[in-house]
mmCIF file of C-alpha atoms in Angstrom:
data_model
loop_
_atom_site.group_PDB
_atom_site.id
_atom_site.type_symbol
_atom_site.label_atom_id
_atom_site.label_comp_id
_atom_site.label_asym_id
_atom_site.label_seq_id
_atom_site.Cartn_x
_atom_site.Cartn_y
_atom_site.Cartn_z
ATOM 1 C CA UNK A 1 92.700 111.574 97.206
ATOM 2 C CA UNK A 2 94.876 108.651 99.026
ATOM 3 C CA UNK A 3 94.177 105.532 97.272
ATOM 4 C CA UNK A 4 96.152 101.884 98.074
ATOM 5 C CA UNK A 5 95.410 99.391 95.479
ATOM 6 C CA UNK A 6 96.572 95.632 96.490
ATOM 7 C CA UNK A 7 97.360 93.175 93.556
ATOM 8 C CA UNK A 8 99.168 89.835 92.960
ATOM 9 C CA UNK A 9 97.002 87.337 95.279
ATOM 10 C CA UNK A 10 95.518 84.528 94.520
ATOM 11 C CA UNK A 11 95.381 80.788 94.906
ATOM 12 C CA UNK A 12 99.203 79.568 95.507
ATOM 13 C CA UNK A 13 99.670 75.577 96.450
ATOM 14 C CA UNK A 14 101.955 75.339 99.916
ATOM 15 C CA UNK A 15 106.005 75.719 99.149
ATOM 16 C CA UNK A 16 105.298 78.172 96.562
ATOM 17 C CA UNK A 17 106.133 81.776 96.488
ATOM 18 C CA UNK A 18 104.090 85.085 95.719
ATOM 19 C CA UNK A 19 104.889 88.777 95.247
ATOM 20 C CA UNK A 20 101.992 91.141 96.247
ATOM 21 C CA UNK A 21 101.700 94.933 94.979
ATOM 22 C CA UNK A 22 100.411 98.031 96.713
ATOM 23 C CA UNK A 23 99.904 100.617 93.687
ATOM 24 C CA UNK A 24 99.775 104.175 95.867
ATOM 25 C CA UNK A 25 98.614 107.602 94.178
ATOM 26 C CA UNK A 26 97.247 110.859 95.583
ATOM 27 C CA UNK A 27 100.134 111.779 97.858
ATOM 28 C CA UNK A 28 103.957 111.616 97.732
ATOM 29 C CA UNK A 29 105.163 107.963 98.461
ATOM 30 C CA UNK A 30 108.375 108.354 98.432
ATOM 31 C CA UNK A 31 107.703 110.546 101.977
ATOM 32 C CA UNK A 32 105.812 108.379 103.914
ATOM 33 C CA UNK A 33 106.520 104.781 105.379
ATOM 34 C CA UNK A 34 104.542 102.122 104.545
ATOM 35 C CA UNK A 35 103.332 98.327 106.804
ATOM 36 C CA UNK A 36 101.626 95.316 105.789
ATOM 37 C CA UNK A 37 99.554 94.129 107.451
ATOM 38 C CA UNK A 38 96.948 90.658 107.301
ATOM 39 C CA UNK A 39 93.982 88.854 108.429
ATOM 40 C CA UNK A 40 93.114 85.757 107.888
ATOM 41 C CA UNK A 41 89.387 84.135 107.614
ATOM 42 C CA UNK A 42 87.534 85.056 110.342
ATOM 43 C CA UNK A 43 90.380 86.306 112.383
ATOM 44 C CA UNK A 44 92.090 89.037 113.852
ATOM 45 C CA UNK A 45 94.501 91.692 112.406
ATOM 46 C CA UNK A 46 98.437 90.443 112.263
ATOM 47 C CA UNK A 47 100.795 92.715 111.641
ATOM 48 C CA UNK A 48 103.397 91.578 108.835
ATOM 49 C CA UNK A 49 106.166 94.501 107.957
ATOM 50 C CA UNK A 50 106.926 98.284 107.622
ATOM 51 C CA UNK A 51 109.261 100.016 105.334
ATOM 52 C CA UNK A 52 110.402 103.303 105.768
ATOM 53 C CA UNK A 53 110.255 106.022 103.139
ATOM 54 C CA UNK A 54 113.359 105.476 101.605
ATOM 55 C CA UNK A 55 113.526 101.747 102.390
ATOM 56 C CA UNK A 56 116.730 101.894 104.326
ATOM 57 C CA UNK A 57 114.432 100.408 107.746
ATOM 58 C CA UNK A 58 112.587 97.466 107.466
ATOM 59 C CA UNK A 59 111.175 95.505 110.372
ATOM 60 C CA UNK A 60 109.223 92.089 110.484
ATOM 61 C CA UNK A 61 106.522 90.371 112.309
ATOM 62 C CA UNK A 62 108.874 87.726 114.455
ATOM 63 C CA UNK A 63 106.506 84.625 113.266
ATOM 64 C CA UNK A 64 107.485 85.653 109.662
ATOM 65 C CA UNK A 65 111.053 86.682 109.527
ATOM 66 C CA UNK A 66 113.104 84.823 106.851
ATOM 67 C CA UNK A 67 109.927 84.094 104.841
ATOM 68 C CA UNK A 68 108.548 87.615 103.965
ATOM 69 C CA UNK A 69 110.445 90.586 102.295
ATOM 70 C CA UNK A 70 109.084 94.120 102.347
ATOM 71 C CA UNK A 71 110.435 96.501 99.066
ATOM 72 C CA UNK A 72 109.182 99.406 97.616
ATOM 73 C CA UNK A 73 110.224 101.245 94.599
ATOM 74 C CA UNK A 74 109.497 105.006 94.821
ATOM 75 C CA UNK A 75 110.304 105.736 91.069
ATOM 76 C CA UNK A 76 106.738 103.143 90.534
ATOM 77 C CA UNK A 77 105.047 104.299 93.564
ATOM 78 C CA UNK A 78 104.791 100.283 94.349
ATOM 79 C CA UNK A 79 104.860 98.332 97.683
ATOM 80 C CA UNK A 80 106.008 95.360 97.668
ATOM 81 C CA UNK A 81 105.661 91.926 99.856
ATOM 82 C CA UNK A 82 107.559 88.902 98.863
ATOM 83 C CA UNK A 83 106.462 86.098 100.210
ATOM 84 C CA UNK A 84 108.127 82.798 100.100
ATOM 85 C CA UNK A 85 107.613 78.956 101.012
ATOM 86 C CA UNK A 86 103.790 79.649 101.930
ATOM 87 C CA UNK A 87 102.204 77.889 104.519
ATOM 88 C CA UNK A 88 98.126 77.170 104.721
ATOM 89 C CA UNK A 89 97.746 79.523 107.781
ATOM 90 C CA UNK A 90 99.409 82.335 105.591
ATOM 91 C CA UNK A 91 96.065 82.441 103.913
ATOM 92 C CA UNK A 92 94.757 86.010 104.571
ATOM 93 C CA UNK A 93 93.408 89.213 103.463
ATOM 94 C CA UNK A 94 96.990 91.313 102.867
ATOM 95 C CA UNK A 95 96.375 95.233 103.217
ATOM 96 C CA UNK A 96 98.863 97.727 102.861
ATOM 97 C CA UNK A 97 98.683 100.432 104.606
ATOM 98 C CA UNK A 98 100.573 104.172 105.307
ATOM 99 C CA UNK A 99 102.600 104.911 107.445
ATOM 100 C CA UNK A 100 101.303 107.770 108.422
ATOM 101 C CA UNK A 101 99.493 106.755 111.634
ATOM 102 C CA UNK A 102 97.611 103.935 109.699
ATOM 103 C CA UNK A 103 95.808 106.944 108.317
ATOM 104 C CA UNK A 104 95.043 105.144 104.415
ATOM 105 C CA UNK A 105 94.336 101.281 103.950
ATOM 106 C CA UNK A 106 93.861 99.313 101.162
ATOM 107 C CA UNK A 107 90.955 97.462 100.456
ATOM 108 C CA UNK A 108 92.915 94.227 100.228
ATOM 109 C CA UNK A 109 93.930 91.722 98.440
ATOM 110 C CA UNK A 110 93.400 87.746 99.636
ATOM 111 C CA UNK A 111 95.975 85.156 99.177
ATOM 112 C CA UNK A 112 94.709 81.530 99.689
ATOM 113 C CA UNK A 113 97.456 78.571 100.280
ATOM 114 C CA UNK A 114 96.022 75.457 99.109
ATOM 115 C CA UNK A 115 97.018 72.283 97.449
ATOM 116 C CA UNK B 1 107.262 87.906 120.235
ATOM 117 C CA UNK B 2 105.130 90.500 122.828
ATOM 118 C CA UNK B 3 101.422 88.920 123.685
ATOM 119 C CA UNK B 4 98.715 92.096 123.553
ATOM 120 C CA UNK B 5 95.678 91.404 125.216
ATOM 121 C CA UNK B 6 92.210 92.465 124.939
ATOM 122 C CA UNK B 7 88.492 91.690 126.344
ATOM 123 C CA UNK B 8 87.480 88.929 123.409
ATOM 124 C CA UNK B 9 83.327 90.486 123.757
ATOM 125 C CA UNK B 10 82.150 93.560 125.576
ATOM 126 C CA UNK B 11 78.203 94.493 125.080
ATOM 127 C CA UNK B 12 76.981 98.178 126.171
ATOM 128 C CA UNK B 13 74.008 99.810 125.973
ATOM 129 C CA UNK B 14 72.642 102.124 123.654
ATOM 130 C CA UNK B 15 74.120 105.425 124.912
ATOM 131 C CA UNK B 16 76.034 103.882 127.567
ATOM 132 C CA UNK B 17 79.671 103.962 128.332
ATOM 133 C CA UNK B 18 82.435 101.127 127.929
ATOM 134 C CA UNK B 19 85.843 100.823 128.044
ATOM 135 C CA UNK B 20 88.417 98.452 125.963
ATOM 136 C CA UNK B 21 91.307 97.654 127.422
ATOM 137 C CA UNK B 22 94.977 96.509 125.827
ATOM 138 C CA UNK B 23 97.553 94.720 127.919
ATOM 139 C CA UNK B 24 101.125 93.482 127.031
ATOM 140 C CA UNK B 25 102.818 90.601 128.211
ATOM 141 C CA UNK B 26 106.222 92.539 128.579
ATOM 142 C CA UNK B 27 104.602 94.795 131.296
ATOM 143 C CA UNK B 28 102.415 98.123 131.660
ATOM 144 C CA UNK B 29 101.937 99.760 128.210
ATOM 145 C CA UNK B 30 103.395 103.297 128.122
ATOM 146 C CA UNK B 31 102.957 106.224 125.617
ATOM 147 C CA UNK B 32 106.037 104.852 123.870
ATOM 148 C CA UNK B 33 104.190 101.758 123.009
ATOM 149 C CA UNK B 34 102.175 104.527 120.812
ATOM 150 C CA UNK B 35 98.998 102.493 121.453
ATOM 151 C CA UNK B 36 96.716 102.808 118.782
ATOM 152 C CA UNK B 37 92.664 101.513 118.187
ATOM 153 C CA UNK B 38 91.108 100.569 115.226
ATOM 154 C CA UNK B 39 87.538 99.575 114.301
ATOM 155 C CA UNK B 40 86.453 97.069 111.760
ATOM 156 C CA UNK B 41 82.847 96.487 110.840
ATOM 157 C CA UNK B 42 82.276 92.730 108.553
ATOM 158 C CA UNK B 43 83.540 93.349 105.081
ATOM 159 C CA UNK B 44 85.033 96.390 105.639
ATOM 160 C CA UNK B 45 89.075 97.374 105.950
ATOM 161 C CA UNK B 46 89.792 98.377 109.228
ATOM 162 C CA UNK B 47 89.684 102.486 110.373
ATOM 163 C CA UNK B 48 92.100 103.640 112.520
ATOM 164 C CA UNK B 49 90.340 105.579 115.356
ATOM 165 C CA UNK B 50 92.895 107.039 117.829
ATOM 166 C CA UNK B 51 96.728 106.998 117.866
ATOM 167 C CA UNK B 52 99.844 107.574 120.114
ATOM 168 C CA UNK B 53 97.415 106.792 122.863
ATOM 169 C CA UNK B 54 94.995 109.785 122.451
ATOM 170 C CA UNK B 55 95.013 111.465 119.441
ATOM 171 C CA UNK B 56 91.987 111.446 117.087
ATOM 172 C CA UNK B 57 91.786 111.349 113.558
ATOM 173 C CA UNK B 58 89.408 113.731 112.000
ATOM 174 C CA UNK B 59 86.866 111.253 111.267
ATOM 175 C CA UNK B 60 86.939 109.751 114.648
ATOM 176 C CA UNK B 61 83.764 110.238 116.580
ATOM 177 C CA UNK B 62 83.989 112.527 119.675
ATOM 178 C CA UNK B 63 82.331 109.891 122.077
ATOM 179 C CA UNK B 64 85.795 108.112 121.455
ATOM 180 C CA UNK B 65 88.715 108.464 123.485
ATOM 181 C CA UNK B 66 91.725 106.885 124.336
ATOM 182 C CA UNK B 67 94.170 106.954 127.500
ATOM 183 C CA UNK B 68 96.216 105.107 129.850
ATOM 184 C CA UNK B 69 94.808 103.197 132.209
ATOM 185 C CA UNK B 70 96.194 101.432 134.994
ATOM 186 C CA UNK B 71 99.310 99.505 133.473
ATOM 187 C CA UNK B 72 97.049 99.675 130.241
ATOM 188 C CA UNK B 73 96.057 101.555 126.880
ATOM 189 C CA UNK B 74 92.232 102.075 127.077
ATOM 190 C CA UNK B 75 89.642 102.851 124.627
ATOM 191 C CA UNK B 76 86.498 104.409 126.315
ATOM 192 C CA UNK B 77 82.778 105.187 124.414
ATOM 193 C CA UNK B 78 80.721 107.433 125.906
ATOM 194 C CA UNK B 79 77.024 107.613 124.703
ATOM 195 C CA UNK B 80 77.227 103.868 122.333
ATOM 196 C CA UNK B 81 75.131 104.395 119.397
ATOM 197 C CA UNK B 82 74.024 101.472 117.349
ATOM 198 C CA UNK B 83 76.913 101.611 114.372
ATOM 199 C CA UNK B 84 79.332 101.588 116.882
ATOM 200 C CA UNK B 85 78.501 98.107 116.716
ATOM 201 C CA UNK B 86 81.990 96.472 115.403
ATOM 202 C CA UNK B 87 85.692 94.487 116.144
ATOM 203 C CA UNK B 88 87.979 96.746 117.992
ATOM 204 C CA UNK B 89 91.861 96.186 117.637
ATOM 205 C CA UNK B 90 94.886 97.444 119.668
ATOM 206 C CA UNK B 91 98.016 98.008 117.900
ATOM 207 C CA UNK B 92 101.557 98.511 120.313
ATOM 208 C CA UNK B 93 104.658 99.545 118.574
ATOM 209 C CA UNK B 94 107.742 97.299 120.026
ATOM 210 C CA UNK B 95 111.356 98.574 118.969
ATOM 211 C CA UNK B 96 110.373 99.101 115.276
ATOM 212 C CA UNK B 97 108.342 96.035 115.210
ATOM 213 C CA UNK B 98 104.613 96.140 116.018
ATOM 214 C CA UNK B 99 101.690 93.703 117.633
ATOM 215 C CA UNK B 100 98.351 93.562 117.427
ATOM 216 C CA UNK B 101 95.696 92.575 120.181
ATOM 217 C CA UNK B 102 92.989 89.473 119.462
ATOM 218 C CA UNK B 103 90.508 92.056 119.075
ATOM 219 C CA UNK B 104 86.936 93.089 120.727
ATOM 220 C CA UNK B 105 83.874 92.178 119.941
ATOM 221 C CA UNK B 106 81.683 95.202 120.675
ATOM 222 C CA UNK B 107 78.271 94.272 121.044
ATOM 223 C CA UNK B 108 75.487 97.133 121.493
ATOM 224 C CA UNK B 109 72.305 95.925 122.687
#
């Protein structure tokens, strides 16, 4: 079956930088297109980024361009989010999720900005 | 950045009907927005219920449906039961990039 495991967050102080994982197994990854997307405490859903299969199309939430990276390496089956010079209200739940019409989530993984 | 907009609370009755609606600030949503709904219940990830307007997953319940809707994408329930108690989300695709709506608060009571 389809399963999106989230790794890499954690308690970061503001300025710092973080690299989140999706692990993906049960289906081809290197077929299918793959977004981030986040919610913070209470909040609603924000969508962050998508990636296309092969990586070659990546497109960014306007609020975080310049600060977030997308990646993926299909040889690991791994999504990745880079996320740089983190601000407090970047605290969030991150899911990845497919492509696929949002078909598969993650369960999430929560990042918390904090000094 | 597009605005999407939707009703911050809704309450229905047990198996009445409501419908969600999901505006954008750049003008009426179209089927090339590919409007999509999702429902999140507390502590759960959110499940995607209909996409490209009105097309169901196979796990989506057949009292929901989803359509266009004067200028708007619309989510309607017919026949609310109880669990359908949750946070509803619009998603519109924009060039590539996409937005999500605030999110509804579906109360069933």
């Amino acid at each position: 079956q389809v399963q999106l495991v989230e790794s890499g967050g954690g308690v970061v102080q503001p300025g710092r930088s973080l690299r989140l994982s999706c692990a993906a197994s049960g289906f081809t990854f290197s077929s299918y297109g793959m977004h981030w997307v986040r919610q913070a405490p209470g909040k609603g859903l924000e969508w962050v980024a998508i990636i296309w299969y092969d990586g070659n199309n990546k497109y960014y939430a306007d609020s975080l361009k310049g600060r977030f990276t997308i990646s993926r390496d299909n040889s690991k089956d791994t999504l990745y989010l880079q996320m740089n010079s983190l601000r407090v209200e970047d605290t969030a739940v991150y899911y990845c999720v497919r492509r696929s019409y949002f078909d598969h989530w993650g369960q999430g993984t929560l990042v918390t900005v904090s000094s | 950045q597009a605005v999407v907009t939707q009703e911050p609370s809704l309450t229905v009755s047990p198996r009445g009907t409501v419908t969600l609606t999901c505006g954008s600030s750049t003008g009426a949503v179209t089927s090339g927005h590919f409007p999509y709904w999702f429902q999140q219940k507390p502590g759960q990830a959110p499940k995607t219920l209909i996409y490209d307007t009105s097309n169901k997953h196979s796990w989506t319940p057949a009292r929901f449906s989803g359509s266009l809707l004067g200028g708007k994408a619309a989510l309607t329930l017919s026949g609310a039961q109880p669990e359908d108690e949750a946070d509803y989300y619009c998603l519109l695709s924009y060039s590539g990039a996409w937005v999500f709506g605030g999110g509804t608060k579906l109360t069933v009571l």
